[in-house]
Coordinates of C-alpha atoms and ligand atoms in Angstrom, one line a residue:
X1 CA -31.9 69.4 11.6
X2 CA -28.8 70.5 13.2
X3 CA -28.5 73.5 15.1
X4 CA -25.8 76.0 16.6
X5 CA -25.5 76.3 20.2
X6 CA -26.9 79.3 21.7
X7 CA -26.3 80.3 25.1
X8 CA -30.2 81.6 26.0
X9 CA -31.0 78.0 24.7
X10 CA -31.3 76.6 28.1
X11 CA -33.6 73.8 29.6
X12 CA -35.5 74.3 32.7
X13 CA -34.2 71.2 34.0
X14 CA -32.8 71.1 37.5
X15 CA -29.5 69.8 38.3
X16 CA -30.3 68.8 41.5
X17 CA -30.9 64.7 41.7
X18 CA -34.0 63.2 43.0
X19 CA -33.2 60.7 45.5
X20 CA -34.7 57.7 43.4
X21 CA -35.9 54.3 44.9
X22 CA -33.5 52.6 46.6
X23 CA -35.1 49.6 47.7
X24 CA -34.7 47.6 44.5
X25 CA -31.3 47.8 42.9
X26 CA -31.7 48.7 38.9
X27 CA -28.2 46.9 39.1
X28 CA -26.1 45.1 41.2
X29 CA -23.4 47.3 43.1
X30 CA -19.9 46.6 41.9
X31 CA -16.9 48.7 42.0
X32 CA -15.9 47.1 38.5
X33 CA -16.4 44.3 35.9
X34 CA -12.8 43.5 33.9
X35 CA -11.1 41.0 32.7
X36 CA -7.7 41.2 35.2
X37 CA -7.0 44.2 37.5
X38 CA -3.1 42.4 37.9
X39 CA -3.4 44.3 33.9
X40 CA -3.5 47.6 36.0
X41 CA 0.7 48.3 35.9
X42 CA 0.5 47.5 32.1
X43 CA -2.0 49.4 31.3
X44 CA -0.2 52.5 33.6
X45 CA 2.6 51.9 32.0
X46 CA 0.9 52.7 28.3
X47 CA -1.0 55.8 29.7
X48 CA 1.9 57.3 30.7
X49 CA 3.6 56.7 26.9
X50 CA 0.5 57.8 25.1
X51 CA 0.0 60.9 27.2
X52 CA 2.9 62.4 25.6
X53 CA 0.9 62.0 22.3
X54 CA -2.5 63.5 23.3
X55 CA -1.1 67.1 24.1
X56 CA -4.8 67.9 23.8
X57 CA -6.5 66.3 26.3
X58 CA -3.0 67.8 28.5
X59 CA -3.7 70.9 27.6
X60 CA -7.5 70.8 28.3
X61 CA -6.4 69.7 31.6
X62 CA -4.2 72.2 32.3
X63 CA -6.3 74.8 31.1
X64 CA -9.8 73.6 33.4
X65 CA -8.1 71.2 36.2
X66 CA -7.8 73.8 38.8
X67 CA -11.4 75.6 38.3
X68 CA -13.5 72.0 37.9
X69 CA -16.1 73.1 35.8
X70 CA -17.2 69.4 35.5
X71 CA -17.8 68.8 39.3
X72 CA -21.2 67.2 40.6
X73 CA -21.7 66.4 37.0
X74 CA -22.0 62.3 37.0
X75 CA -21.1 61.0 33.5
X76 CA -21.5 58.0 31.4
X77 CA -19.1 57.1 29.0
X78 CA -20.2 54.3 26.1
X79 CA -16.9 54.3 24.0
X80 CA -14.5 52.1 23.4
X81 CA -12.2 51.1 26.6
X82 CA -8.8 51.8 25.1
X83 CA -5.7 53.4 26.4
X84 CA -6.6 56.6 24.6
X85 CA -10.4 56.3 26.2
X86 CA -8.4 55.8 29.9
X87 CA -6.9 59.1 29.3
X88 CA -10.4 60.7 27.9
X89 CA -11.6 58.9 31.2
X90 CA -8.8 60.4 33.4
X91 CA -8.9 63.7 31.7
X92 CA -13.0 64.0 32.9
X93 CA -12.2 63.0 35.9
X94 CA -9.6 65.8 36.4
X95 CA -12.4 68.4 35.3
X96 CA -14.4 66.9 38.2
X97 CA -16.9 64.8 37.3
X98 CA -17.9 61.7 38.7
X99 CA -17.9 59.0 36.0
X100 CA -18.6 55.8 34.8
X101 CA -17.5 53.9 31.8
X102 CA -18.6 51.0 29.5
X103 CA -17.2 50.1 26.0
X104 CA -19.4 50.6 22.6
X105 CA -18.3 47.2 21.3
X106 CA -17.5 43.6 22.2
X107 CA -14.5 43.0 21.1
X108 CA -12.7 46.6 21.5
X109 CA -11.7 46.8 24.8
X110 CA -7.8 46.9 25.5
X111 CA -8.0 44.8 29.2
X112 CA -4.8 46.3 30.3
X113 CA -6.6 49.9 30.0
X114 CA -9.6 48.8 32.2
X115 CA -7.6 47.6 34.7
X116 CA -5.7 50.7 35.3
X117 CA -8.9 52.8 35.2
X118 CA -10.3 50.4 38.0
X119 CA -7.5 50.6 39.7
X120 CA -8.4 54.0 40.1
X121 CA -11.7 53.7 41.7
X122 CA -13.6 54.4 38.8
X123 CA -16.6 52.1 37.7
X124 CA -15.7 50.5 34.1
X125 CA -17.7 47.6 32.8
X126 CA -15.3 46.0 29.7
X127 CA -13.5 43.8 28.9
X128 CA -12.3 41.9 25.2
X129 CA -15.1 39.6 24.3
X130 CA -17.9 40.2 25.9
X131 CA -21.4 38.6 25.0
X132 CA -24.3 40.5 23.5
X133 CA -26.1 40.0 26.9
X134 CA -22.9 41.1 29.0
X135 CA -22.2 44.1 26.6
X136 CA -25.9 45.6 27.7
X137 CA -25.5 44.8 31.7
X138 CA -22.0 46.8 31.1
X139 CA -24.0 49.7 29.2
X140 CA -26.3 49.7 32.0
X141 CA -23.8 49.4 34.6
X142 CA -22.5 52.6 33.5
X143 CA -25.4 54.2 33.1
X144 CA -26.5 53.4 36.5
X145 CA -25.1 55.6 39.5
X146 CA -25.6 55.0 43.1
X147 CA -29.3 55.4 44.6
X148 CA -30.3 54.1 40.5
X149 CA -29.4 57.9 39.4
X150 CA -28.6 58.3 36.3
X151 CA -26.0 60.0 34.2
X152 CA -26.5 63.8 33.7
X153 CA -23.6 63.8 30.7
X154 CA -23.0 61.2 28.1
X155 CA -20.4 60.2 25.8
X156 CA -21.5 57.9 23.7
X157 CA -19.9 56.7 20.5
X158 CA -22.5 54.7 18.0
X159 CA -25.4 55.7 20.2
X160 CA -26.1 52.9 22.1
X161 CA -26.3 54.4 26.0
X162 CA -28.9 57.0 23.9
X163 CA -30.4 53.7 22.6
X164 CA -31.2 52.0 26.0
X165 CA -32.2 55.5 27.3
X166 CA -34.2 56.2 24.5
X167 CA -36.3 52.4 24.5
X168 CA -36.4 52.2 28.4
X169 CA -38.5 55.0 28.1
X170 CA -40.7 54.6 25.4
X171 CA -41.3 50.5 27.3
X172 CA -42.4 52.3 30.4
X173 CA -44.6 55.1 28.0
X174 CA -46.3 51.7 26.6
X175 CA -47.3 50.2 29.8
X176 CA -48.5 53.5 30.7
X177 CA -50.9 53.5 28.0
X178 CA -52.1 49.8 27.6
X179 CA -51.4 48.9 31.4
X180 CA -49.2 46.0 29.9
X181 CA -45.6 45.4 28.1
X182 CA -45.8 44.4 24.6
X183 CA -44.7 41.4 23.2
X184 CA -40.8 41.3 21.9
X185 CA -41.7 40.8 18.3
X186 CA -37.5 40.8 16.9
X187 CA -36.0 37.9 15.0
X188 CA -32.4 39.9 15.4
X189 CA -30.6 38.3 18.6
X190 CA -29.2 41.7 20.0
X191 CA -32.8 43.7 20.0
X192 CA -34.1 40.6 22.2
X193 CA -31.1 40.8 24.3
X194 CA -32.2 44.8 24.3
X195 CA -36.0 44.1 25.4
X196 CA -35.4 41.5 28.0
X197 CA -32.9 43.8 29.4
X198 CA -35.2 46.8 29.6
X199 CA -38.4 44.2 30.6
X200 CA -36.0 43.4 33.8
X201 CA -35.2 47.0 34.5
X202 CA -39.5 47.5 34.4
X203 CA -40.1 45.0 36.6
X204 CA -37.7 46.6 39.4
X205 CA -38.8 49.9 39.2
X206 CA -41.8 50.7 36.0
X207 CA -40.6 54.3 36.1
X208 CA -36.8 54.2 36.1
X209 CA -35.9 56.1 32.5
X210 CA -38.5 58.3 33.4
X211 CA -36.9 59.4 36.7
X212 CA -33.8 59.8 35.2
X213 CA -33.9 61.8 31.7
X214 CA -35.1 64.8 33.5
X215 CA -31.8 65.0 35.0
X216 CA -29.6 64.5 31.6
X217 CA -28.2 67.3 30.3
X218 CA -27.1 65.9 26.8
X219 CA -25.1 63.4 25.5
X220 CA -21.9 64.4 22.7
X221 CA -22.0 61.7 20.2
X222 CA -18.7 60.7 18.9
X223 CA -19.5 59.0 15.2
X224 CA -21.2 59.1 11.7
X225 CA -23.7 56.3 12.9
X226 CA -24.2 57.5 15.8
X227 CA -24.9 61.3 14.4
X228 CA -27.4 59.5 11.7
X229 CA -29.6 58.0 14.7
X230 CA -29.6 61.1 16.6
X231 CA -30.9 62.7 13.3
X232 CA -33.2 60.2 12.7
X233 CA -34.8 60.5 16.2
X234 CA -34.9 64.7 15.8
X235 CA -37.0 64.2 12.6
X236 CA -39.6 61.2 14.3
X237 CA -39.6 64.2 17.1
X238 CA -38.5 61.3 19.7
X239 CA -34.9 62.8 20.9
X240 CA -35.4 63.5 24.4
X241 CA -32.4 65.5 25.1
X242 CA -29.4 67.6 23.6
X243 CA -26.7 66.3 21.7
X244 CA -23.4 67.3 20.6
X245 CA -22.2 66.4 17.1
X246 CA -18.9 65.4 17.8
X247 CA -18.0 64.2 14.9
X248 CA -18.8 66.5 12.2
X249 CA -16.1 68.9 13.7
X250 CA -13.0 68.9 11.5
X251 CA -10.5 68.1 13.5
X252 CA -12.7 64.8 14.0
X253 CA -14.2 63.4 11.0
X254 CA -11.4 64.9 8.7
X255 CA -8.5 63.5 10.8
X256 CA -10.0 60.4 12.9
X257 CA -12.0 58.6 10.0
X258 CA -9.6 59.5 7.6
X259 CA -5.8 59.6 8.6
X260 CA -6.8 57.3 12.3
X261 CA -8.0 54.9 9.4
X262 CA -5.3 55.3 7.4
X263 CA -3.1 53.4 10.2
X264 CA -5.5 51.5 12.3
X265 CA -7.4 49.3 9.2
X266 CA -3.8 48.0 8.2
X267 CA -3.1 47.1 11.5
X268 CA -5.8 45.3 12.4
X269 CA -5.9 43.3 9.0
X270 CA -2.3 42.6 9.4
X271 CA -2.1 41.7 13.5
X272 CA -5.0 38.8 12.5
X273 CA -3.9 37.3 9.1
X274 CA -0.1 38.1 8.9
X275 CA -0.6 38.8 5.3
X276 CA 1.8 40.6 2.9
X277 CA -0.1 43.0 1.5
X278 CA 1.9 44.4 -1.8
X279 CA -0.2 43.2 -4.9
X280 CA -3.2 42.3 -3.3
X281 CA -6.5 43.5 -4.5
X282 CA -8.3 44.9 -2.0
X283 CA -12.0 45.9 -2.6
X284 CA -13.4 49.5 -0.4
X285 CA -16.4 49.5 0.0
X286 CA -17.6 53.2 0.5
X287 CA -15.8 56.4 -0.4
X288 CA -16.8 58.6 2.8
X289 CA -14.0 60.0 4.9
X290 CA -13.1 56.5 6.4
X291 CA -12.9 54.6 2.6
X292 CA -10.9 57.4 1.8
X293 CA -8.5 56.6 4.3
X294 CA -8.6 53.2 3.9
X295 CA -8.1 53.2 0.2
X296 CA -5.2 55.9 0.5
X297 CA -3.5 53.0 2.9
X298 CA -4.1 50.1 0.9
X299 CA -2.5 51.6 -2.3
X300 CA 0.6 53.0 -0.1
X301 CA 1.2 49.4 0.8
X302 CA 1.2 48.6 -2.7
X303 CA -2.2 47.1 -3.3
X304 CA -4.3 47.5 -6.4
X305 CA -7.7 49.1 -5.3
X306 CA -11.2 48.9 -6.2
X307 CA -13.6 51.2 -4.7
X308 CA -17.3 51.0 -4.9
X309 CA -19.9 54.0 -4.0
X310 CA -23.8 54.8 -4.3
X311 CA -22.8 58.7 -4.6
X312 CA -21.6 59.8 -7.8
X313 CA -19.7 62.9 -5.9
X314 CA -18.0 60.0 -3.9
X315 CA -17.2 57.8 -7.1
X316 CA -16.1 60.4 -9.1
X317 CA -13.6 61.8 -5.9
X318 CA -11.8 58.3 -5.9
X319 CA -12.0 57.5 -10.0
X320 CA -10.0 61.2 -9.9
X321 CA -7.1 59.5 -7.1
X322 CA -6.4 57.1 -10.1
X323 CA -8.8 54.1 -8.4
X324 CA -11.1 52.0 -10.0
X325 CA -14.8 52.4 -9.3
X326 CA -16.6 49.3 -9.9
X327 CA -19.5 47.0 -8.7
X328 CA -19.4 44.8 -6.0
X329 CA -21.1 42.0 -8.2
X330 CA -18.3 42.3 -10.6
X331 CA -15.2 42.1 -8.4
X332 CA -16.0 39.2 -6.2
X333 CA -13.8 37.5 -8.1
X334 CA -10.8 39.6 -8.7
X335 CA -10.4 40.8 -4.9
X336 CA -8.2 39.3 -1.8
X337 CA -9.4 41.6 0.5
X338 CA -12.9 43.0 0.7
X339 CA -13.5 45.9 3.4
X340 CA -16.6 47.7 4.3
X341 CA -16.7 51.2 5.3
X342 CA -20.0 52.6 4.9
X343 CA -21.9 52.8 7.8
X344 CA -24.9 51.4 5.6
X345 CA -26.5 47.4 5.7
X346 CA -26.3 44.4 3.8
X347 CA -22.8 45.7 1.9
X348 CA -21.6 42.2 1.8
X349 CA -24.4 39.6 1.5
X350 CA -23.8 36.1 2.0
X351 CA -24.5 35.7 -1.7
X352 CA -21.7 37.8 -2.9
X353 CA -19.4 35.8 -0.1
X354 CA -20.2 32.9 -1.9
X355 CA -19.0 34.5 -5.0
X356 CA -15.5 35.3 -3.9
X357 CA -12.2 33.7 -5.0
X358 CA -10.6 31.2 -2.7
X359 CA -8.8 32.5 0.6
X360 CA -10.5 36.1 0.2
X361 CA -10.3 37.9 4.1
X362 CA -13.6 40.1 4.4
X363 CA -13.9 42.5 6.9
X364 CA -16.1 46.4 8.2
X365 CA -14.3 49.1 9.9
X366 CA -17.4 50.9 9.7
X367 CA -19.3 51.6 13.4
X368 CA -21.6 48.5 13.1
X369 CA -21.3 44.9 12.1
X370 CA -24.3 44.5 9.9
X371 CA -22.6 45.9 6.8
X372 CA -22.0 42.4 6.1
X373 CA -24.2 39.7 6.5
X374 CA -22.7 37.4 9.0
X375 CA -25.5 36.1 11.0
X376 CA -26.4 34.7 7.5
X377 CA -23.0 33.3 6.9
X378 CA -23.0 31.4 10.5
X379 CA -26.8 29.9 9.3
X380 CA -25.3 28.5 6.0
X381 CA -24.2 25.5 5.1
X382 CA -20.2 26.5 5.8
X383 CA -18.3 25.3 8.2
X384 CA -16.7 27.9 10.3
X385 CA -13.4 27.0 12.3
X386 CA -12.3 29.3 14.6
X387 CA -8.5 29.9 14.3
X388 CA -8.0 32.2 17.2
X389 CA -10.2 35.0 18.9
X390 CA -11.8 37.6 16.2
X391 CA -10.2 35.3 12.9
X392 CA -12.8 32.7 11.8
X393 CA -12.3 30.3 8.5
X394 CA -15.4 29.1 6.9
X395 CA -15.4 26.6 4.2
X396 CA -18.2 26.3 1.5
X397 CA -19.7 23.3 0.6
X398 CA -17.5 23.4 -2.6
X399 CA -14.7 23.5 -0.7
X400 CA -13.9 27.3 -0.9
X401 CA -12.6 29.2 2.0
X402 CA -13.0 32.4 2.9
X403 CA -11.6 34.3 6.6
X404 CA -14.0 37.0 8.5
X405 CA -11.9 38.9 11.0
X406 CA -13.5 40.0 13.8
X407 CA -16.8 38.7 13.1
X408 CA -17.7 41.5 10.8
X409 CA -17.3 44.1 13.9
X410 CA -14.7 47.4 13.2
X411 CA -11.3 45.4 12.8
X412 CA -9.2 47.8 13.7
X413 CA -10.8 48.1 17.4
X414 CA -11.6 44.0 17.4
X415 CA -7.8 43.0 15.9
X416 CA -5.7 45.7 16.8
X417 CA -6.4 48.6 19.4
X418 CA -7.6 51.2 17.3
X419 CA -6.1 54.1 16.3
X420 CA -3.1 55.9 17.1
X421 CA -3.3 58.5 20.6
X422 CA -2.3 61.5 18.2
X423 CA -5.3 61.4 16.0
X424 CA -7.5 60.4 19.2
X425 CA -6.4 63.7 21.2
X426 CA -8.2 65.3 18.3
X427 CA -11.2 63.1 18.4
X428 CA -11.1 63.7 22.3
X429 CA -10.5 67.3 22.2
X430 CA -13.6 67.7 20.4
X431 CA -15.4 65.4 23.4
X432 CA -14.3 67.4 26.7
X433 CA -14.9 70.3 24.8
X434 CA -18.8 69.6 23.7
X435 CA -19.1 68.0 27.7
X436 CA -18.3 71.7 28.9
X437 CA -20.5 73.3 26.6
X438 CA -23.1 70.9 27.6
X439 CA -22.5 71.5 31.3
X440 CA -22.3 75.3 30.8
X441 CA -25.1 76.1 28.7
X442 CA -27.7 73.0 29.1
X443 CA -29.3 73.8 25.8
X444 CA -32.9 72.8 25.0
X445 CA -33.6 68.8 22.8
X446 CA -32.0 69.1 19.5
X447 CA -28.9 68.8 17.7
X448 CA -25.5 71.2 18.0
X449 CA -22.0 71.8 16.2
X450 CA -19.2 72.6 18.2
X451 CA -18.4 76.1 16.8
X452 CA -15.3 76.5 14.3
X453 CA -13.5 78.4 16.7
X454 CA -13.2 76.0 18.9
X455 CA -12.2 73.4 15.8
X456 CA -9.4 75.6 15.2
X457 CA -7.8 75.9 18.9
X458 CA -8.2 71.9 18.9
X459 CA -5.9 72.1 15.2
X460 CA -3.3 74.9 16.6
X461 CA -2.4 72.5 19.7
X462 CA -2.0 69.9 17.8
X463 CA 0.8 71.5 15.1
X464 CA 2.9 72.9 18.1
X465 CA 3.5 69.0 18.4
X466 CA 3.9 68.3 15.5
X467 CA 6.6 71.4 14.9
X468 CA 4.8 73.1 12.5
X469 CA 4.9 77.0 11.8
X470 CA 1.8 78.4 11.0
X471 CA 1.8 81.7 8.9
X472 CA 0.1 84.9 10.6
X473 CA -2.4 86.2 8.7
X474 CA -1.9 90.1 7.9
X475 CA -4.6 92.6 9.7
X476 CA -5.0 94.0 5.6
X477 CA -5.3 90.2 4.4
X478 CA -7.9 89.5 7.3
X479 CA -9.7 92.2 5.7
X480 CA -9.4 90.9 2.4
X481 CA -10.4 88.1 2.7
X482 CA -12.9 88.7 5.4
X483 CA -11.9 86.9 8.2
X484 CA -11.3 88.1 11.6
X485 CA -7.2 88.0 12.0
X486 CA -7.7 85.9 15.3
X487 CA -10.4 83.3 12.9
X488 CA -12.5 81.7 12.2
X489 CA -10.6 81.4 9.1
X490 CA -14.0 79.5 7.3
X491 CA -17.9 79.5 7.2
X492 CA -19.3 77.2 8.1
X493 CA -20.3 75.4 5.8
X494 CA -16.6 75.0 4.4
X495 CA -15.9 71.2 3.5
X496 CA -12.3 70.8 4.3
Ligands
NAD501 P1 -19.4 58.7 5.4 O1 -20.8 59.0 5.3 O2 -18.4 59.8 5.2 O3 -19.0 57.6 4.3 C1 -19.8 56.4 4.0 C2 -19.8 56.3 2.5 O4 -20.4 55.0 2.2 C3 -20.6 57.4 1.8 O5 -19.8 58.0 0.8 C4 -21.8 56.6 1.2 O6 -22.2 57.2 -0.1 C5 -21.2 55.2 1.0 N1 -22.2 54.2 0.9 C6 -23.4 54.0 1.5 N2 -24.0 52.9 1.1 C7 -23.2 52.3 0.2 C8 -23.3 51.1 -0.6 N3 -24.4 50.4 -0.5 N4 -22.2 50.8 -1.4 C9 -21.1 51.6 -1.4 N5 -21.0 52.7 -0.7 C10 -22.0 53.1 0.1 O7 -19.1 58.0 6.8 P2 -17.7 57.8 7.4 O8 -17.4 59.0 8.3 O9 -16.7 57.5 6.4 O10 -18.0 56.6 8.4 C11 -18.3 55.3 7.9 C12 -18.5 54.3 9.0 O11 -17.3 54.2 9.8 C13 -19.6 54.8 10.0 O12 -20.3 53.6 10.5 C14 -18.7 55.4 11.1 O13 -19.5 55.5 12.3 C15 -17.6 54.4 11.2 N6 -16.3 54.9 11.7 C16 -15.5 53.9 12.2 C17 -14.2 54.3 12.7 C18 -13.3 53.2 13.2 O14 -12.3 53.5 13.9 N7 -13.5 52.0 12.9 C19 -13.8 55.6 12.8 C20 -14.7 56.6 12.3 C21 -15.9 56.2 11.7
ADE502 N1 -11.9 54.7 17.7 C1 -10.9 54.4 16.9 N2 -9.8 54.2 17.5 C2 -10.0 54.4 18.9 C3 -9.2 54.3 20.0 N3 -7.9 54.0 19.9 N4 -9.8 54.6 21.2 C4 -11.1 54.9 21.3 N5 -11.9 54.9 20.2 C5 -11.4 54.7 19.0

């Protein structure tokens, strides 16, 4: 279910924060966890370049700096601690509120940005590398303000701040009911890490998530997976608070996934392995906005593409850009480079990995690393040699090698540094934007869409930079077509 936002949609909730218990810390008090503040200067030094390329995050700045309308929020950011993140970070900040910031993945933090947002006096828990274990005290770091408040805005990008939110409460609703913690039943390493987490956060206070939702206002959720779980929880009726769709605007999904993709996957493959990528086969797994782009690269570097898709709209879209459409089952022998981009489980199994031809490089660019199964490849019988951080070798008992970059997490975040700051000042746009609307209108539990409008000032400041003229539309055409002169330009539920 996803709904519009509507301004008499508001909550009864208070803004004002209960003073919560004190006496036990939820978590230790630290100004910062990074890997090097003496990164600080170099990571400056990168702000300033990619603030000339995010004209949309200036121009929201400019636009709301002087009248704060983010002050006394306090915010939580879960989203990958890159340079364009610092300036998502810094561009928050400007609008007033009073944030806190952890990454959405272990491997994607640039260190050079942390430092220079610690340097600043602002919380961030993230560095390259992280453990499963450290990667959740960081998420809870951020999520945990002085006097154990919590956040009453969220960023989160894959869902997991929602996540811990979301199971911290439902632990404490258990022990309400049985007057006792259930056991942790999981065989999957990071839910365990998840539940002793939350069984520590019990123990110093039984009632913490409860004490804090009240106060959260919503959370804007910047990707596919992440918008699928929040989906997920409105139809098991457990979402406990409003959330912004980020990325089904436009100017995200239709520019981010796609042309962001388009750069970043290339990068990433090519920073790890150094290979040449004319003539290579390269398998894309999933046709969806980010195998679009990732296909469209691979076959402007000269490779020969396969794609393979469970939607026949999807297959037939790329059989109709001239690619093949085949079955992983039957291409494990004829690809080089296998990539996964579909958000879904189990793409790559450790039986097709078996299957492929000596030397293949497998990787995901989708949100999480189970689209290939690597925690079965690291229980088989191949040896894995590490050749440097995020590129591992592993060699079959037949003597076959194959290389996984970035241990099946999104490569172009764990070997490269993500997308370009253009496309991410769209992406970001779309954030500060759905933070406002959160803070203004505190709409009641369910799902909203930034409105088109809104999607179209975040595209017109972008083509000033990019010296583009855009045609007027006539007040007679306006008509004719039926369209307001000023837009929107679409309905709704226009595709792009
Ligand atoms: P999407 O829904 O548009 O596309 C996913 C496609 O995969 C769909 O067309 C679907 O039919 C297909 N698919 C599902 N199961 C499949 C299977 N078994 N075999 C083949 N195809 C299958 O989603 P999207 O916006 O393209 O995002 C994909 C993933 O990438 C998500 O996890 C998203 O969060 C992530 N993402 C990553 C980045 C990044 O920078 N790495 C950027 C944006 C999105
Ligand atoms: N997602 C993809 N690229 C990114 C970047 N550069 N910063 C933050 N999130 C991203």
């Amino acid at each position: 279910m996803r709904v519009q936002l509507n301004e008499s949609n508001k909550s009864m909730k208070t803004q004002k924060s209960k003073i919560q218990d004190q006496s036990k810390k939820i978590v230790e008090s630290l100004p910062y966890k990074i890997k090097d503040i003496a990164l600080a200067k170099l990571g400056r030094d990168k702000i300033d370049i990619s603030e000339k390329e995010m004209p949309g995050l200036m121009e929201l700045r400019k636009k709301y700096s002087r009248s704060k309308p983010l002050k006394g929020f306090r915010l939580t950011g879960s989203l990958h601690m890159t340079i364009e993140t610092a300036i998502l970070i810094e561009t928050l900040k400007d609008l007033g509120a009073d944030v806190r910031w952890a990454s959405c993945n272990i491997f994607s933090t640039q260190d050079e940005a942390a430092a220079a947002i610690a340097k600043t006096k602002t919380p961030v828990f993230a560095w390259k590398g992280e453990t499963l274990e450290e990667y959740w005290d960081c998420t809870l770091q951020a999520l945990t303000f002085k006097n154990n408040l919590g956040p009453n805005l969220i960023v989160d990008d894959g869902g997991d701040a929602t996540l811990l939110i979301h199971k911290g409460f439902e632990l404490e609703n258990y022990f309400n009911e049985h007057k006792k913690l259930p056991k942790i039943t999981s065989n999957i390493e990071e839910e365990i890490v998840i539940e002793k987490l939350l069984r520590k956060v019990h123990k110093l206070n039984p009632n913490h998530w409860h004490n804090i939702v009240p106060e959260i206002i919503g959370v804007s959720e910047e990707t596919t997976t992440g918008v699928a779980r929040l989906q997920q929880m409105v139809e098991d009726a457990t979402l406990l608070f409003p959330a912004f769709n980020v990325n089904d605007a436009a100017t995200k999904s239709k520019f981010d996934n796609l042309y962001g993709c388009r750069e970043s996957l290339a990068d990433g493959i090519k920073r790890s392995t150094e290979i040449m990528l004319a003539g290579k086969t390269v398998v894309v797994c999933g046709y969806g906005d980010v195998g679009k782009g990732s296909a469209q690269s691979m076959k402007s570097y000269g490779c020969k593409v396969i794609v393979t898709e469970i939607d026949p709209i999807c297959a037939l879209q790329a059989a109709m850009e001239g690619f093949e459409v085949r079955r992983l089952e039957d291409v494990l022998k004829r690809g080089n480079i296998f990539v996964t981009t579909t958000g879904n489980k189990d793409i790559i199994t450790l039986k097709h990995m078996k299957k492929m031809k000596d030397q293949a490089i497998v990787c995901n660019i989708g949100h999480f690393d189970n689209e290939i199964q690597v925690d079965a490849l690291n229980k088989s019988d191949a040896k894995r040699d590490q050749i440097k951080p995020q590129l591992d070798r592993y060699t079959f008992k037949n003597g076959k090698q194959i290389f996984l970059l970035a241990e099946g997490r999104l490569v172009n975040l764990g070997c490269a540094t993500g997308h370009a700051s253009f496309v991410m000042s769209t992406s970001f746009s779309n954030q500060v934007l759905a933070q406002l609307f959160l803070a203004k209108n505190k709409p009641a539990p369910g799902i909203y869409d930034l409105p088109r409008k809104l999607d179209e000032e975040v595209a017109r400041i972008h083509l000033k930079h990019l010296d583009a003229d855009l045609t007027k539309l006539s007040k007679s055409q306006a008509e004719y077509i039926g369209v307001n002169v000023n837009g929107p330009y679409k309905k709704d539920e226009y595709r792009y």
